[in-house]
Amino acid sequence: MDHATLRTTPLENFPPPAQWDHWEELDPKAWPRRVQKQYSLVPTICFNCEAACGLVAYVDKQDGSIRKVEGNPFHPGSRGRNCAKGPATINQVNDPERILYPMKRVGPRGSTRFERVSWDEVLQTLGARIRKAIIEGRKTEVMYHVGRPGHDGYVERVLQAWGVDGHNSHTNVCSAAARLGYTLWSGYDRPSPDYENAKFTLLISSHLETGHYFNPHAQRIIDAKMKGGKLAVCDIRLSNTASMSDYWLAPRPGTEPLMLLGFAHVILRENLVAWDFVREWVDWRPYQQAKGRPEDFASFQQGLAADYAFATPAHVAEVCGLDAAMVERIGREIGEAGSAFASHVWRNTAAGNEGGWSTARNLQFVSVLVGAVGTIGGTAGSGTNKFVPAPFSKPRPQDVWSELLYPKEWPLAHHELSYLLPHLVKTGRGRIDTYFTRVYNPVWTNPDGAMWIEMLADENAVGCHAVLSPTWNETARWADFVLPMGHATERHDLMSQETHAATWIGFRQPVHRVLAERQGRQVTWTYEVNPGQVWEEDEFWIALSWHVDPDGALGIRKHFESPYRPGERVTISEYYRWIFENSVPGLPAAAAKEGLSPLEYMQRHGCFLVQDQVYKTHESELKGDFEIDRERGVVRKDGKLAGVFAGGKACVGFPTPSKKLEIFASTMVDWGWGEYATPAYVKSHVDEAKLDRSKGEMVLVGTFRLPTLIHTRSANSKWLTELSNTNPVWIHPTDAQRLGIAMGDLLRVSTRIGYYVNAAWVTEGVRPGLIACSHHLGRWAVSGDQVSGNHWQLHDVDLRKVTDTAYLMRRTKPTGKFASKDKDSEKVWWSSGGVHQNMTFPVQPDPISGMHCWHQKVVVEKAHAGDRYGDVYCDTAKSMQVFEEWLAKAKPAGKFGTNGLRRPLHLKRVCRPTDASFKLP
Ligand code: SF4
């Protein structure tokens, strides 16, 4: 059923929205007695990954508790479906160990001695620090570092209102490489496949089970399969996704870009190319110029085929370790699917390898060749299927540039070099006065966690550290303030994601507050009705900004004053009311039809479909007078390139310098990477030729996700932890035999900076010659810590320095049952809890994208005498050595690049400063 049909079909098993204020049903827990319960149903948005699926909370009208959380069938992206993590929100809400009140450190940093404080004290302390830093011109010393954003642009506006260059994200341990590869083609940094209409889908990741926009994408991939579409999955591991595919490709790690050139070769050789599309929409002339060839299209066609003649299926098969016939067959099937070829890469190989960005570049090359760009069943640019409405005020860009965020060595980095922060601080590039980690756990999530511990423990490096989190985490150990923030049912946010060929917005709401307001109660701050004094970031930033600029003299406060009540503080309802009334096309009219205001409409439904069936936006007609250059297929306005002349009209084209799809990226030439200006095979740092097999070297793929866990926020869920509670090392039987290892034996996995000890999972579901280990597990607390939490999953450890620079972590108590107000905590039957592997990974910044290259060259052995399950050892002296080696690969701005810039002006940058700030000093 397509989603338009779904929206108009009676949903027999779900209460109609008109009855959401009051809904009655039998209490299943009272069975066999028939006990009628009264609920208020409040829609919200899941916060457990970035897919932003719709949820509906059943709030008990009698006691105000949330009884269950289900999918919202009216949500355009998720259509009522959720993964296990959506309904598990209720575990997080009822987590018996959650932090319910703001806390301030009272012992030395890292002592975990905290005391409860008021929100007012928190705001006064942090507000005064930030104000002082701004007044003293230390505008790079205030930093906000986000793990899971869960909103579109809210905090970016706050930071720009403060005038600081302080936005840091997790993107460079996640998706920055893929984003660069896509951006070089189209200016859009993510793909938006129209899976449900695809005839052939190629996934370079495990999207059906865990990929980005997991549930909304997975259901559409299955829809396409049920209509006869084919699915190919490239993953070195037989993931659940690969098990559902028609073709499973498990190439040698890092060779995926060549595999894709193999598909391109077949498409070119068999003349399955959509040449009309390429002629109009690809900027092929610079490609010809760079090759010294005539600027005519026939010559380009011949030249392109010749350039990729080397990537024969036989060659690809040999290098990648694949079957040549399969490469040939998939290439042909992609060509035959033509414009109905959908594809996606996000983390996986793009996040694993040096040059991982070229996977996205080459994947998009295949899509471009078959004309599957923005088409029905094809792949659009992310920006075309995402809608971010503007708020009531937009601060001017900041006029400073932080070298801790965008160091000059990585001028083409797609996002901040976030995971290098301790290394950059240690090498004297700056310090941080006030540091917010927000739903982010870098000590545990990032590579080289011991470097994070050292930075956070040093009060000269980080003056004040505030953790904003819905749950306890390892990083909070080194906090000065731990500030409890809400789960999906305890906060406001506005989100939109490119889940399919449409645009929509989803409204996250604090359901207790909605219930209180439905019952006529006045609420000023959301923490008044949330559990304990759990707050939400949206209101926290408004309140904090008033403390930073209490009299408005700094020009900050005006951005946090009500658009309806001049001079008074904006309420969170007013903030969203303005957006819904002014920035979302069609919403006021849809609301009026139901006799509601736009805000009431969003509070009632929790989502709004802005536009359905969004295709080929690059063909949208430009209005106005233009100079048309038919020969080059472009249009100009006042001498400046403005769009593309295609199909007999002036079109908007793509957000690239040429307005076309760029097969030749002059940006790469300008910044010293001319050899990669066209789609190319970049050899990975774990390329077979770089491994010394005689020394037992193997590749560790340490990035795979489990469908039931969240990176660092599911240890507070008893249901999710019962489903997944260990992360053994996957190893092929041939490798296990060579090493004399049987199922469950202990392995020592050694990286450049340390090792960990984990159990073996011997399986044919992984390619020989490599090992794989999920990054989700291995959560820990130090024995004797006075504050911690998450004991559904955490184990206790002894964490000690064994030399001046080396740490050994050894578990002292396994995961197991514990006392709490939830009687299920006495029934915990699992004991492993998994092993924390990321702490043993050195940082490996890709010299172009800046992405951390997660794949590790490792030596795998039987555990040594004295090794124990869960041991983690790492040496920060070696960390710095590896950091320096990778730093030397980079090509710094100044030595490379144009016009004395730190970074090309046309490349996106989060919280983009003024153009003047792009200039090197
Ligand atoms: S895919 Fe799962 S975790 Fe992600 S938003 Fe949807 S329900 Fe939540």
Coordinates of C-alpha atoms in Angstrom, one line a residue, residues 46-50 85 88-89 92 95 147-150 438-441 444-445 468-474 485-488 491 508 708-717 720-721 776 779 790 793:
C46 CA 11.4 8.7 18.4
F47 CA 14.7 9.9 19.7
N48 CA 16.6 6.7 19.5
C49 CA 18.1 7.3 16.1
E50 CA 18.0 10.0 13.5
K85 CA 14.1 0.8 19.8
A88 CA 11.7 0.6 24.2
T89 CA 11.4 4.3 24.9
Q92 CA 14.2 4.6 29.2
D95 CA 14.9 3.4 33.9
G147 CA 26.2 13.1 19.4
R148 CA 22.6 12.6 18.5
P149 CA 21.1 15.9 17.3
G150 CA 17.5 15.0 17.0
R438 CA 25.2 16.8 24.5
V439 CA 23.8 13.2 24.0
Y440 CA 27.4 12.4 23.3
N441 CA 29.8 10.0 25.0
W444 CA 33.4 5.5 25.0
T445 CA 32.2 6.2 21.4
L468 CA 23.6 17.2 28.7
S469 CA 22.2 13.7 28.5
P470 CA 19.1 11.6 29.1
T471 CA 21.2 8.9 30.7
W472 CA 24.5 8.3 32.5
N473 CA 27.5 7.7 30.4
E474 CA 31.3 7.1 30.7
M485 CA 17.7 16.0 29.5
G486 CA 14.5 14.3 28.2
H487 CA 13.8 11.2 26.2
A488 CA 11.5 11.1 23.2
R491 CA 11.2 17.2 24.9
R508 CA 8.6 15.8 19.2
T708 CA 18.4 -3.5 18.6
L709 CA 20.9 -1.2 20.2
I710 CA 21.7 2.5 20.1
H711 CA 25.3 3.6 20.0
T712 CA 25.6 4.6 23.6
R713 CA 22.0 5.1 24.8
S714 CA 20.4 1.7 25.1
A715 CA 22.1 0.4 28.2
N716 CA 19.2 2.0 30.0
S717 CA 16.7 -0.3 28.2
L720 CA 16.9 -4.0 24.2
T721 CA 19.7 -5.3 26.4
H776 CA 27.7 -1.4 20.5
R779 CA 29.8 -0.3 28.6
N790 CA 22.7 1.6 33.2
Q793 CA 24.3 -3.5 30.5

